[in-house]
Coordinates of C-alpha atoms in Angstrom, one line a residue:
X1 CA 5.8 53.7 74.6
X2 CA 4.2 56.5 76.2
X3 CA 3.0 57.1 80.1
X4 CA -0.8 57.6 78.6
X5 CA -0.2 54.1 76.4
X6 CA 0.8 52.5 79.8
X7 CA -1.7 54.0 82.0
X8 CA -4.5 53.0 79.8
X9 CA -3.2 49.1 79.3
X10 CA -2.6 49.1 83.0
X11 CA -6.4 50.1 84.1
X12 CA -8.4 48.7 81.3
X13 CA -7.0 45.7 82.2
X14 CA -7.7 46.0 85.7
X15 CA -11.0 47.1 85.1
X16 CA -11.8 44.0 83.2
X17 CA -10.9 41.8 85.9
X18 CA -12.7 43.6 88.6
X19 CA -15.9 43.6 86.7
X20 CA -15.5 40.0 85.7
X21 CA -15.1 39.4 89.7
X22 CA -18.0 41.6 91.1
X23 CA -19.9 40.3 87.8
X24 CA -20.8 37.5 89.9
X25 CA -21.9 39.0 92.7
X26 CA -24.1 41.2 91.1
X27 CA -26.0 38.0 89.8
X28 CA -25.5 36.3 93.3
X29 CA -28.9 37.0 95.0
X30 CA -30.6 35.8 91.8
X31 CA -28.8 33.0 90.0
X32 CA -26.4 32.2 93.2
X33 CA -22.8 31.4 92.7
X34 CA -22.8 27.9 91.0
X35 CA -20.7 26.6 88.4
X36 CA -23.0 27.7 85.5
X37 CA -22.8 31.1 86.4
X38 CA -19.1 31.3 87.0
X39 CA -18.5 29.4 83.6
X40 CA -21.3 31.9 81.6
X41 CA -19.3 34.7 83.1
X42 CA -16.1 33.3 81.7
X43 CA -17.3 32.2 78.5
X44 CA -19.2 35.6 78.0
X45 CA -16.2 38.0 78.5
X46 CA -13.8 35.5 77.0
X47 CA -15.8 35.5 74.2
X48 CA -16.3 39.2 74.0
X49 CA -12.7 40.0 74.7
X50 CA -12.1 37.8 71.2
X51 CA -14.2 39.3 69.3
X52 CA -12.8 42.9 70.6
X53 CA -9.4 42.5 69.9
X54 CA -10.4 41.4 66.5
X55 CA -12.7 44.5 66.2
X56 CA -10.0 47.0 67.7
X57 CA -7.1 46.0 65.8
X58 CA -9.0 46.6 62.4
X59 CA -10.8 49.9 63.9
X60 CA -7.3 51.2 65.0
X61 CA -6.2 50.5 60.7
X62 CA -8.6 52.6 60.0
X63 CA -8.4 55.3 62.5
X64 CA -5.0 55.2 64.7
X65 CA -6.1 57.9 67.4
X66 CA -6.3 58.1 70.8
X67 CA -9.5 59.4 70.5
X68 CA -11.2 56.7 68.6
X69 CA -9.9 54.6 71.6
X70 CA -11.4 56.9 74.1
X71 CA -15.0 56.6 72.8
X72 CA -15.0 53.2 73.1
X73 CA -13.6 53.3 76.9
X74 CA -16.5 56.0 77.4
X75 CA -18.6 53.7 75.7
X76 CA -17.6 50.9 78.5
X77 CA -17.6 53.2 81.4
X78 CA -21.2 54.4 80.8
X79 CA -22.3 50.3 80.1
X80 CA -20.2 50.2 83.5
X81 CA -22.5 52.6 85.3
X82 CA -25.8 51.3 84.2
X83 CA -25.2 47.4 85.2
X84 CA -25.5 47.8 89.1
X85 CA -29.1 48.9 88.9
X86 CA -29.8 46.9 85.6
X87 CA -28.3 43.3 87.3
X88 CA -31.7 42.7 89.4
X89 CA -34.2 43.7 86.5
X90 CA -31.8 41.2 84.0
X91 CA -31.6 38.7 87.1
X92 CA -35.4 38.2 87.8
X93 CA -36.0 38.0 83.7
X94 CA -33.2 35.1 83.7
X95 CA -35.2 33.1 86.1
X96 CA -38.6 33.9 84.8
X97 CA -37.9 33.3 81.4
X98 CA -35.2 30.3 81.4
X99 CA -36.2 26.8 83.2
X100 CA -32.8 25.6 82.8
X101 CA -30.3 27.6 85.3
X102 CA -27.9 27.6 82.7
X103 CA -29.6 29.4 80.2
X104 CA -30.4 31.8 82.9
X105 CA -26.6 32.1 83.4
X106 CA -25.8 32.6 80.2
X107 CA -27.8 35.4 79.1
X108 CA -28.0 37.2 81.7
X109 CA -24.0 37.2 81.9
X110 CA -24.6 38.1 77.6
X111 CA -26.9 40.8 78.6
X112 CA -24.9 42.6 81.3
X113 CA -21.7 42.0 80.2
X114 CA -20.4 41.2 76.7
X115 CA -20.9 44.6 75.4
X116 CA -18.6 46.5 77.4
X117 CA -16.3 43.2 77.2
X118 CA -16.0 43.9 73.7
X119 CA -15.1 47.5 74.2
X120 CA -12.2 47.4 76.6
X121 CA -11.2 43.9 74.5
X122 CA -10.5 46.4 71.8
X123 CA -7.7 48.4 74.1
X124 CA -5.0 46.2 73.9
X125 CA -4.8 45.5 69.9
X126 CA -5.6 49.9 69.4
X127 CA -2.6 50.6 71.8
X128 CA -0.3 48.5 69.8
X129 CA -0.8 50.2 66.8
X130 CA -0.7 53.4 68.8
X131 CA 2.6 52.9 70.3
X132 CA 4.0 51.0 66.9
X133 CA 6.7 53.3 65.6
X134 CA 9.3 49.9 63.4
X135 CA 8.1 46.8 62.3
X136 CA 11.4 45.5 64.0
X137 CA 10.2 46.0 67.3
X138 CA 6.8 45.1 67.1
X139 CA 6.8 42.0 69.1
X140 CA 8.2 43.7 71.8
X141 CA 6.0 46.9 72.1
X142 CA 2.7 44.3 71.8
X143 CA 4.6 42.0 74.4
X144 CA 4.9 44.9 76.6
X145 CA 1.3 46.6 76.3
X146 CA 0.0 42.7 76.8
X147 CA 2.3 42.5 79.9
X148 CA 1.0 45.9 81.3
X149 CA -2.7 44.9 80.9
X150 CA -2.3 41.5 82.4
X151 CA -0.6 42.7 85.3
X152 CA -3.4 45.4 86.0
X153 CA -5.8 42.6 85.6
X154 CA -4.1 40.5 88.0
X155 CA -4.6 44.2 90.4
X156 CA -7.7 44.7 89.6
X157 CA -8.3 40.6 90.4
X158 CA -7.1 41.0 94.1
X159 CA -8.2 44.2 94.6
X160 CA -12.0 43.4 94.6
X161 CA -11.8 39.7 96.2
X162 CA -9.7 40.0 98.7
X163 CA -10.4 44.3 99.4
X164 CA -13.2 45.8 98.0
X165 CA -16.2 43.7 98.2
X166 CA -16.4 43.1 102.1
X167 CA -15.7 47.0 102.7
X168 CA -16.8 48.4 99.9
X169 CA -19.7 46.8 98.3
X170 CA -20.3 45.2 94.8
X171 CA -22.6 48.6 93.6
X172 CA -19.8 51.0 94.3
X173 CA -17.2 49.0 93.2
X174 CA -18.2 48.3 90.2
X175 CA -19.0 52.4 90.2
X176 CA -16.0 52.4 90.6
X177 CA -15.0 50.8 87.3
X178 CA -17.1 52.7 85.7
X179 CA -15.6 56.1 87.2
X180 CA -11.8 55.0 86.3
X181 CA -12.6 54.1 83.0
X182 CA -14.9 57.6 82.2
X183 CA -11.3 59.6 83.6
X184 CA -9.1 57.3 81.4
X185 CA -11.7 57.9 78.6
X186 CA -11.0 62.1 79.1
X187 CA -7.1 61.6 80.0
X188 CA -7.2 60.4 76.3
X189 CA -9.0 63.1 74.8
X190 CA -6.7 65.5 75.6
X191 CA -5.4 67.6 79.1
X192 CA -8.7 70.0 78.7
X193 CA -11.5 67.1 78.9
X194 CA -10.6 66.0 82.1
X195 CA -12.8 68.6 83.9
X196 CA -15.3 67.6 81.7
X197 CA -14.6 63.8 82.6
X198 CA -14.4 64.6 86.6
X199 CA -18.2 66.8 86.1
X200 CA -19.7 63.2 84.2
X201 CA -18.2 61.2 86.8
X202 CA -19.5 63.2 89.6
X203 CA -22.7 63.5 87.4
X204 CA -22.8 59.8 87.3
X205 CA -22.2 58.9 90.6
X206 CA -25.3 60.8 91.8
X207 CA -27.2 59.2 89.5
X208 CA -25.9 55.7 90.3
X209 CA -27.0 56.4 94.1
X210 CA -30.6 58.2 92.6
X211 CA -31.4 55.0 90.9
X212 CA -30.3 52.8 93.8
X213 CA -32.8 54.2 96.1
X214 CA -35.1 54.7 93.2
X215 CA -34.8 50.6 92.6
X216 CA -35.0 49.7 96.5
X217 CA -39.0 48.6 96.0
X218 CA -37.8 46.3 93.2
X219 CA -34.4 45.0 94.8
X220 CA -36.8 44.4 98.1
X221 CA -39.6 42.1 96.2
X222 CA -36.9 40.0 94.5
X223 CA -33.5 40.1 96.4
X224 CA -34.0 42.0 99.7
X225 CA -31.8 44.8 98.7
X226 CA -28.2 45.2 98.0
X227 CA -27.3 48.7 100.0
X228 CA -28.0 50.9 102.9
X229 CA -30.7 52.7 100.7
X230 CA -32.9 49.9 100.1
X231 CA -32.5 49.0 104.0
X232 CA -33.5 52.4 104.6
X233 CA -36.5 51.8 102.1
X234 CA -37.1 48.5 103.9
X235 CA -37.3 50.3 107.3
X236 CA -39.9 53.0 105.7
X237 CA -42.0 50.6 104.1
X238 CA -41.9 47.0 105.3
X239 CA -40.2 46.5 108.8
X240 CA -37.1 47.6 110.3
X241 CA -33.3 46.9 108.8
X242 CA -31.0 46.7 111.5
X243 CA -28.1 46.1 109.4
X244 CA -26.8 45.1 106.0
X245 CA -22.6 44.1 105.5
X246 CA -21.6 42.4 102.2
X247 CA -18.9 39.7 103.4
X248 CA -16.6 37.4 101.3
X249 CA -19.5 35.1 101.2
X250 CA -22.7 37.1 101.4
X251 CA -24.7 39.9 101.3
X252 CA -26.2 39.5 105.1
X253 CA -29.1 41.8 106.1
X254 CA -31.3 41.5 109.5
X255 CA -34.9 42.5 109.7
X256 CA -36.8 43.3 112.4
X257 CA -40.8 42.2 111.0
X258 CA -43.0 39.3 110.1
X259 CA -41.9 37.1 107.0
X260 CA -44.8 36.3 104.9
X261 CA -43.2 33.6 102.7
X262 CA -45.9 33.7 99.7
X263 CA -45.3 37.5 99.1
X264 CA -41.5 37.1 100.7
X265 CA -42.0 40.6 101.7
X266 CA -42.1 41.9 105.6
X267 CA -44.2 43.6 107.8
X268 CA -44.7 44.7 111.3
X269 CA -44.2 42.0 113.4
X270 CA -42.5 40.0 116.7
X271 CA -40.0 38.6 114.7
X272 CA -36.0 39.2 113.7
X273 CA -34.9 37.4 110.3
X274 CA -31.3 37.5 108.8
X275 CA -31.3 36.6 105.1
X276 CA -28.5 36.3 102.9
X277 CA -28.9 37.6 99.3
X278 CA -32.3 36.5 98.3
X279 CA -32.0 33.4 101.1
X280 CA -33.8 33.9 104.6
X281 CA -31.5 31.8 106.5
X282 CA -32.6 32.2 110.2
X283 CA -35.0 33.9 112.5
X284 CA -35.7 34.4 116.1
X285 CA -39.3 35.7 117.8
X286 CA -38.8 38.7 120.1
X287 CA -40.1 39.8 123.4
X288 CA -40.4 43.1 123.9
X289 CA -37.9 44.0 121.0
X290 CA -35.4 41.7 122.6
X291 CA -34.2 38.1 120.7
X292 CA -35.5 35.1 122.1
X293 CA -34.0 31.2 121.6
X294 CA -37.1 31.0 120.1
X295 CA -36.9 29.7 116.5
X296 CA -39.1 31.9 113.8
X297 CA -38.5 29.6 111.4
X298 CA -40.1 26.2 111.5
X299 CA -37.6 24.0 109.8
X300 CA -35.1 24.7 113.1
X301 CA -37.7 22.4 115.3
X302 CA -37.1 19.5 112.7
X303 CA -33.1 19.2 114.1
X304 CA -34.1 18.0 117.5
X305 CA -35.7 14.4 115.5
X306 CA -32.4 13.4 115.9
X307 CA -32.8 12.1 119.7
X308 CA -36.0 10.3 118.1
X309 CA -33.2 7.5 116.7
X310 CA -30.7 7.7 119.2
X311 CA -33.3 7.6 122.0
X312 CA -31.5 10.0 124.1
X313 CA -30.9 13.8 124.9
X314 CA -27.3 14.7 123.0
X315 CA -24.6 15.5 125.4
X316 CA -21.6 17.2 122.9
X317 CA -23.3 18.3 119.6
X318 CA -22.0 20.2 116.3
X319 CA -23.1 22.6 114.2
X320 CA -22.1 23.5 111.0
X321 CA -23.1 27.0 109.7
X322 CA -24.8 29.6 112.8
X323 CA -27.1 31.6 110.8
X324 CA -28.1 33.8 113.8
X325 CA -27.4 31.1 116.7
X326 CA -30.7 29.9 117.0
X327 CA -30.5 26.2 117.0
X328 CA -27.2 26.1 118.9
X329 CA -29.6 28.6 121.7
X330 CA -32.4 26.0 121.4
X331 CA -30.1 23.2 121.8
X332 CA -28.6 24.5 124.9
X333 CA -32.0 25.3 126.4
X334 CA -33.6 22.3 125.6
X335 CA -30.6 20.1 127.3
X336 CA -29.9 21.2 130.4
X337 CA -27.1 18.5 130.3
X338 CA -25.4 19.3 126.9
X339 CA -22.3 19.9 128.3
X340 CA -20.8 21.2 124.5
X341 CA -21.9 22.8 121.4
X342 CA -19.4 23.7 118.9
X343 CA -20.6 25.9 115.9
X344 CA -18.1 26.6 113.1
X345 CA -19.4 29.1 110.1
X346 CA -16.8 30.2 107.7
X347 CA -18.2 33.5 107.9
X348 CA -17.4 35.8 110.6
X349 CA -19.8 38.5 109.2
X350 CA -22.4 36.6 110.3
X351 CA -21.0 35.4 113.9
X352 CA -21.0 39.1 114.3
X353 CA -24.0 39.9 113.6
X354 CA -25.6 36.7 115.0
X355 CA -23.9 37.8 118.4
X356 CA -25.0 41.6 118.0
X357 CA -28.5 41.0 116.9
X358 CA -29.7 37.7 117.9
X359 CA -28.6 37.2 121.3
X360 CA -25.9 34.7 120.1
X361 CA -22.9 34.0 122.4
X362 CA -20.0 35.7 120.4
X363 CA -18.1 36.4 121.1
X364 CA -18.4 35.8 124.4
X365 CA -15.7 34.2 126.8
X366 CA -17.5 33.2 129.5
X367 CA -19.9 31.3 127.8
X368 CA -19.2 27.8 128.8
X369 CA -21.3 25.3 126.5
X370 CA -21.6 27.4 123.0
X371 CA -18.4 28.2 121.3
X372 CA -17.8 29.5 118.2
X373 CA -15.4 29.2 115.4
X374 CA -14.8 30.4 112.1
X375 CA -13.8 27.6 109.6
X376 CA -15.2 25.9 106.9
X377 CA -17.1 22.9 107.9
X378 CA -15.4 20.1 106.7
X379 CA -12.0 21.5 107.7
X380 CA -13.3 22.1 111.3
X381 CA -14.7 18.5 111.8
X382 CA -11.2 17.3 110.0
X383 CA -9.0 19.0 112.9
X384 CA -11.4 17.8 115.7
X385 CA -11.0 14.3 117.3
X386 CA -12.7 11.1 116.4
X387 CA -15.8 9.7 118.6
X388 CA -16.0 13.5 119.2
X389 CA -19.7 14.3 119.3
X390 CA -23.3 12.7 119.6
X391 CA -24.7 15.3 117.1
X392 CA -23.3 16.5 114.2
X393 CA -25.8 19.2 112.5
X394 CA -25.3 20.4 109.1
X395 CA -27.3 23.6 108.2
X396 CA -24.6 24.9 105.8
X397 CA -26.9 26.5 103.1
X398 CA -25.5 29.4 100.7
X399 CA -26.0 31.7 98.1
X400 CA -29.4 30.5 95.6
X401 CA -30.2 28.1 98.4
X402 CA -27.7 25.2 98.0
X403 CA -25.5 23.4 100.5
X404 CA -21.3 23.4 99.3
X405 CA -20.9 20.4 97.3
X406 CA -17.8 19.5 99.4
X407 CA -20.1 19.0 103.0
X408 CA -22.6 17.1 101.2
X409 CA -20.1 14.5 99.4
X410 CA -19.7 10.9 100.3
X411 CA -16.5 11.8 101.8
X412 CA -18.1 14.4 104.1
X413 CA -20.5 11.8 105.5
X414 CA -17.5 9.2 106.0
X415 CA -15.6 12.2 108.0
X416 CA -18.2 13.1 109.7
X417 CA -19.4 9.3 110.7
X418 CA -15.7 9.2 112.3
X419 CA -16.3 12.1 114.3
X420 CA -19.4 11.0 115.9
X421 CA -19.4 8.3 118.9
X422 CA -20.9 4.8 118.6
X423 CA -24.9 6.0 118.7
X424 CA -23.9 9.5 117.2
X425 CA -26.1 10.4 114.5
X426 CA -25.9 13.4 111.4
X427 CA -28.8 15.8 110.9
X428 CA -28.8 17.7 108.0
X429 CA -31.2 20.3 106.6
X430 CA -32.3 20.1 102.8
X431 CA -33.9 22.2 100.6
X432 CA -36.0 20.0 98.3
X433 CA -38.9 18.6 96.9
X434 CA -39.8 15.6 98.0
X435 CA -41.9 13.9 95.0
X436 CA -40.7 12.6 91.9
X437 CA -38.9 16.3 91.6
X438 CA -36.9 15.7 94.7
X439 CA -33.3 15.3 92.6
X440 CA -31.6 16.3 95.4
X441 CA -33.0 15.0 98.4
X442 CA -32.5 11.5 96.4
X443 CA -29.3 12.0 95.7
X444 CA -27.7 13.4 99.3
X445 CA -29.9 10.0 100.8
X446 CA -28.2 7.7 98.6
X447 CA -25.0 9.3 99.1
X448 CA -25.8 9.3 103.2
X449 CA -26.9 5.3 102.6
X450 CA -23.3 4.8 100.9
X451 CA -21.9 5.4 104.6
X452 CA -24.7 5.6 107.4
X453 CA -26.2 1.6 108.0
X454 CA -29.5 3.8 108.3
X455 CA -30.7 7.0 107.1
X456 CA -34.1 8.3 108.1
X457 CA -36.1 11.0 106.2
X458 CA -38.5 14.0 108.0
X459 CA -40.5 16.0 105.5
X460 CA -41.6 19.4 106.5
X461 CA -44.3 18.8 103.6
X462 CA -45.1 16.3 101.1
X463 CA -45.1 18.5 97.9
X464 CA -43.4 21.4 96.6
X465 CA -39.7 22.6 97.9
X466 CA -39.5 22.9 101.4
X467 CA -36.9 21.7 104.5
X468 CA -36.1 17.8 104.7
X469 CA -34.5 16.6 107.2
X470 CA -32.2 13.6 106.9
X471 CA -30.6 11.8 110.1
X472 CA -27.9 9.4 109.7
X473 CA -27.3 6.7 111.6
X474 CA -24.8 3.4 112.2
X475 CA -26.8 2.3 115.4
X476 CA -27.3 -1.6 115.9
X477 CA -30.4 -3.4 114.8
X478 CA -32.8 -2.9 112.2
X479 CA -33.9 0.1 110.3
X480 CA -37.0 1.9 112.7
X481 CA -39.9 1.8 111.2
X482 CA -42.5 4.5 110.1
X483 CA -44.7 3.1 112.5
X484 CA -41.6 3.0 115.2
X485 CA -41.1 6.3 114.7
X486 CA -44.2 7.3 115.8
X487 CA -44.6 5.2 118.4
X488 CA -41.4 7.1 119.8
X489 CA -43.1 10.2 119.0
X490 CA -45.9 9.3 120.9
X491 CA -43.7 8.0 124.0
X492 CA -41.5 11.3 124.1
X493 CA -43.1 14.1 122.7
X494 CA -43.0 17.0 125.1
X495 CA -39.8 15.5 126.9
X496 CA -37.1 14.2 125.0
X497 CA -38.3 16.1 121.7
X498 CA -40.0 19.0 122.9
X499 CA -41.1 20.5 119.5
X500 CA -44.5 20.2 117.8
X501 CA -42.9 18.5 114.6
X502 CA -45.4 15.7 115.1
X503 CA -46.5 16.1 111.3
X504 CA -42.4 15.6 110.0
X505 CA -42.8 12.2 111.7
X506 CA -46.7 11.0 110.4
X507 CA -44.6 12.5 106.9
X508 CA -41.4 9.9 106.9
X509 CA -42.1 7.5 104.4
X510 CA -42.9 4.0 105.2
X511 CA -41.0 2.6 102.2
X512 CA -37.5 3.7 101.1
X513 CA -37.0 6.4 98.3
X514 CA -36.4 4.9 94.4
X515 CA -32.6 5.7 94.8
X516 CA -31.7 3.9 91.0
X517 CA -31.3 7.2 89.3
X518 CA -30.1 9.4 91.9
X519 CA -26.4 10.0 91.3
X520 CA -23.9 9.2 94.0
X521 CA -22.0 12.5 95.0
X522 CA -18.5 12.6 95.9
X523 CA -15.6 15.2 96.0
X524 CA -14.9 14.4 91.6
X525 CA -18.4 14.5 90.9
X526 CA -21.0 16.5 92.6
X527 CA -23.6 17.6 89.7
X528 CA -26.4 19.6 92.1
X529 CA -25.7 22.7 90.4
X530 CA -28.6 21.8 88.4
X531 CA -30.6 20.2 91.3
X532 CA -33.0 23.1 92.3
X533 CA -35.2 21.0 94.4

């Protein structure tokens, strides 16, 4: 078995890997990261690595020469190239053409991805009967080349999830693919093509980063941009970009501008937003260019209706995912005698940036109420004591708009009941509709019910998707009624609850939600995937 037959098993299969990881992220910002996208991902290059070995091993019968191979590597490296600016075209298709999200998975996973699948699928089976010289050994050269390529797939694996993607970027990495496998492609054509391979790759490159700045506009209007040249088109055309970093768990810009949420496009404006992928997650108004704890997005307001069912102003609260800080700033300025506010996000790309751009404590030692750590949610509450805090806030959303199945389980609401003391209460944040569509507001109640004596329900608005806010409760006595509610209202608007989210509470419904068909979700079974509003 030669170096070249090596060489070629070792990065094909690391290149199939890679791109099978960063696959994902491409589709992130418009299909999010649930289970249907993960499993049409699979499926898809499972599939198409099938149906290539079957190919490759007759096409290598018929012509046993390292050059056949290399046209179909080229083949795959130039697919390679083209899917970076291709993903948010084939992404915004998906959702406009597919109701069901996993349609929308699947063929946009068939689209991007099974071709070149197919192509590098063919490597293994044509190096085999490359490197066969005796029947009798046979099994061991095609153990061997099989052995080579997994291992490079196991490389290329580790290499872009726990490496590449938070330094790198998913765009240039999987350039990157693209540019290994064009080399490989001329290394096989003989010692004289590789000049030629180097000038297409360079060729290529430039043209990858052409067509990235050339796509900004259309990455803008449906995903907010996945590099520093659509910031940079942002800044020229729409409002300022102060910074874009792709973490472990997001692609995390921050505008300076004014969100207009029908268009979803920005402008001029007072206002700082950080959005991940296609999500705006948080927002702060400015004064004089500087961040204010002033909230920019409404929803935030709704978290302080938790001191409308405890009756009092929270002394040690939680928060569970910082966004840029906002709500733990408002809390802290809104009770004086909060003597505590923890806030755990997994992500410490975006406790950086919250503390760089939004006037967030972090890190900051000599803060001494808000303090900062990065850890999941669960796992953070899990380590802390019980009868720990009055508030525990869960504002935890991710990729495609969805909370993580495990901090909206029947098990997370039994931890987090634990943690809180006697009259403690959970608030948590939901995207959904809240009409007959409202799947998932239905079923995160009736799984808050399964634990909390009372659970209380303040819409932002009565129809279409928008920010419900759910409280929790084991207090004494009866359920509070609609009518209680605003009576409290009434009492301590403009003291105890100092935001205008009057309209939430007019919006809690008199009569409990039809909970009958609502699933209960726990850790085993936790089918939101499919739960867009």
């Amino acid at each position: 078995m030669t170096l070249a037959i090596k060489l070629t098993a070792l990065l094909c299969g690391a290149a199939v890997m890679a791109l099978e990881m960063v696959g994902v992220r491409l589709l992130e910002p418009y299909l999010g990261s649930t289970i249907y996208v993960w499993g049409a991902i699979i499926g898809i290059f499972l599939g198409a690595l099938s149906l290539g070995y079957y190919l490759g091993g007759n096409l290598a019968d018929r012509s046993p020469k390292f050059s056949t191979l290399s046209l179909l590597i080229f083949a795959a490296a130039l697919w390679i190239f083209a899917v970076p600016s291709a993903s948010g075209f084939v992404g915004e298709w998906a959702l406009a053409t597919f109701a069901d999200p996993r349609w929308q998975a699947f063929f946009a996973a068939l689209i991007l991805y099974a071709a070149p699948s197919v192509w590098l699928g063919a490597v293994s089976p044509f190096l085999v009967r490359l490197a066969a010289r005796e029947v009798a050994k046979m099994g061991q050269t095609a153990g061997g080349i099989y052995a080579i390529s997994t291992f490079g797939s196991i490389i290329g694996t580790f290499l872009v999830s726990f490496v590449l993607t938070e330094y790198v970027g998913s765009m240039r990495i999987t350039w990157g693919i693209g540019a290994v496998l064009l080399l490989v492609a001329a290394g096989g054509c003989g010692a004289r093509y590789w000049v030629k391979g180097v000038a297409v790759v360079a060729l290529l490159t430039a043209g990858g980063f052409i067509a990235e700045q050339a796509t900004a506009a259309q990455a803008v209007a449906t995903g907010f941009g996945r590099s520093p040249q659509a910031a940079a088109w942002r800044e020229r055309e729409q409002g300022k970009n102060l910074a874009t970093r792709e973490s472990a768990y997001h692609l995390v810009n921050v505008f300076d501008g004014k969100f207009d949420f029908n268009s979803r496009a920005f402008t001029a404006g007072g206002a700082r937003y950080m959005v991940f992928n296609n999500q705006l997650e948080s927002g702060c108004l400015l004064d004089g260019g500087e961040p204010t704890a002033t909230t920019a997005c409404g929803y935030v307001q709704l978290l302080f209706l938790g001191a409308l069912v405890t009756g009092a102003a929270p002394e040690k609260v939680a928060i569970i995912g910082c966004g840029g800080g906002v709500g733990a700033l408002m809390f802290r300025d809104v009770y004086p005698a909060v003597s505590r506010i923890d806030v755990a996000d997994i992500d410490p790309v975006v406790l950086a940036l919250a503390g760089k751009f939004f006037g967030y404590p972090y890190p900051d030692r000599a803060e001494s109420v808000i303090r900062s750590y990065v850890s999941d949610g669960r796992n953070f509450l899990r380590g802390a004591p019980d009868k720990n805090w009055d508030y525990i806030v869960l504002d935890a959303y991710t990729a495609g708009g969805r909370i993580p199945k495990h901090l909206i389980s029947r098990e997370f609401f039994a931890l987090a009941a634990r943690k809180l003391t006697d009259d403690g209460v959970v608030v948590a944040n939901i995207i959904s509709d809240f009409g007959d569509a409202g799947r998932l507001l239905r079923a995160v109640v009736k799984t808050a019910g399964a634990v909390f004596r009372h659970v209380y329900i303040f819409p932002r608005q009565l129809s279409g998707a928008s920010n419900m806010l759910l409280v929790g409760s084991n207090h004494a006595g009866d359920r509070l009624s609609s009518r209680e509610l605003q009576a409290r209202f009434a009492r301590w608007g403009g003291t105890l609850i100092k935001q205008p989210v009057g309209y939430a509470v007019r919006n809690s419904p008199a009569q409990p939600l039809d909970l009958a068909a609502a699933p209960l979700l726990t850790d085993d079974f936790c089918p939101t995937d499919g739960m867009s509003n």
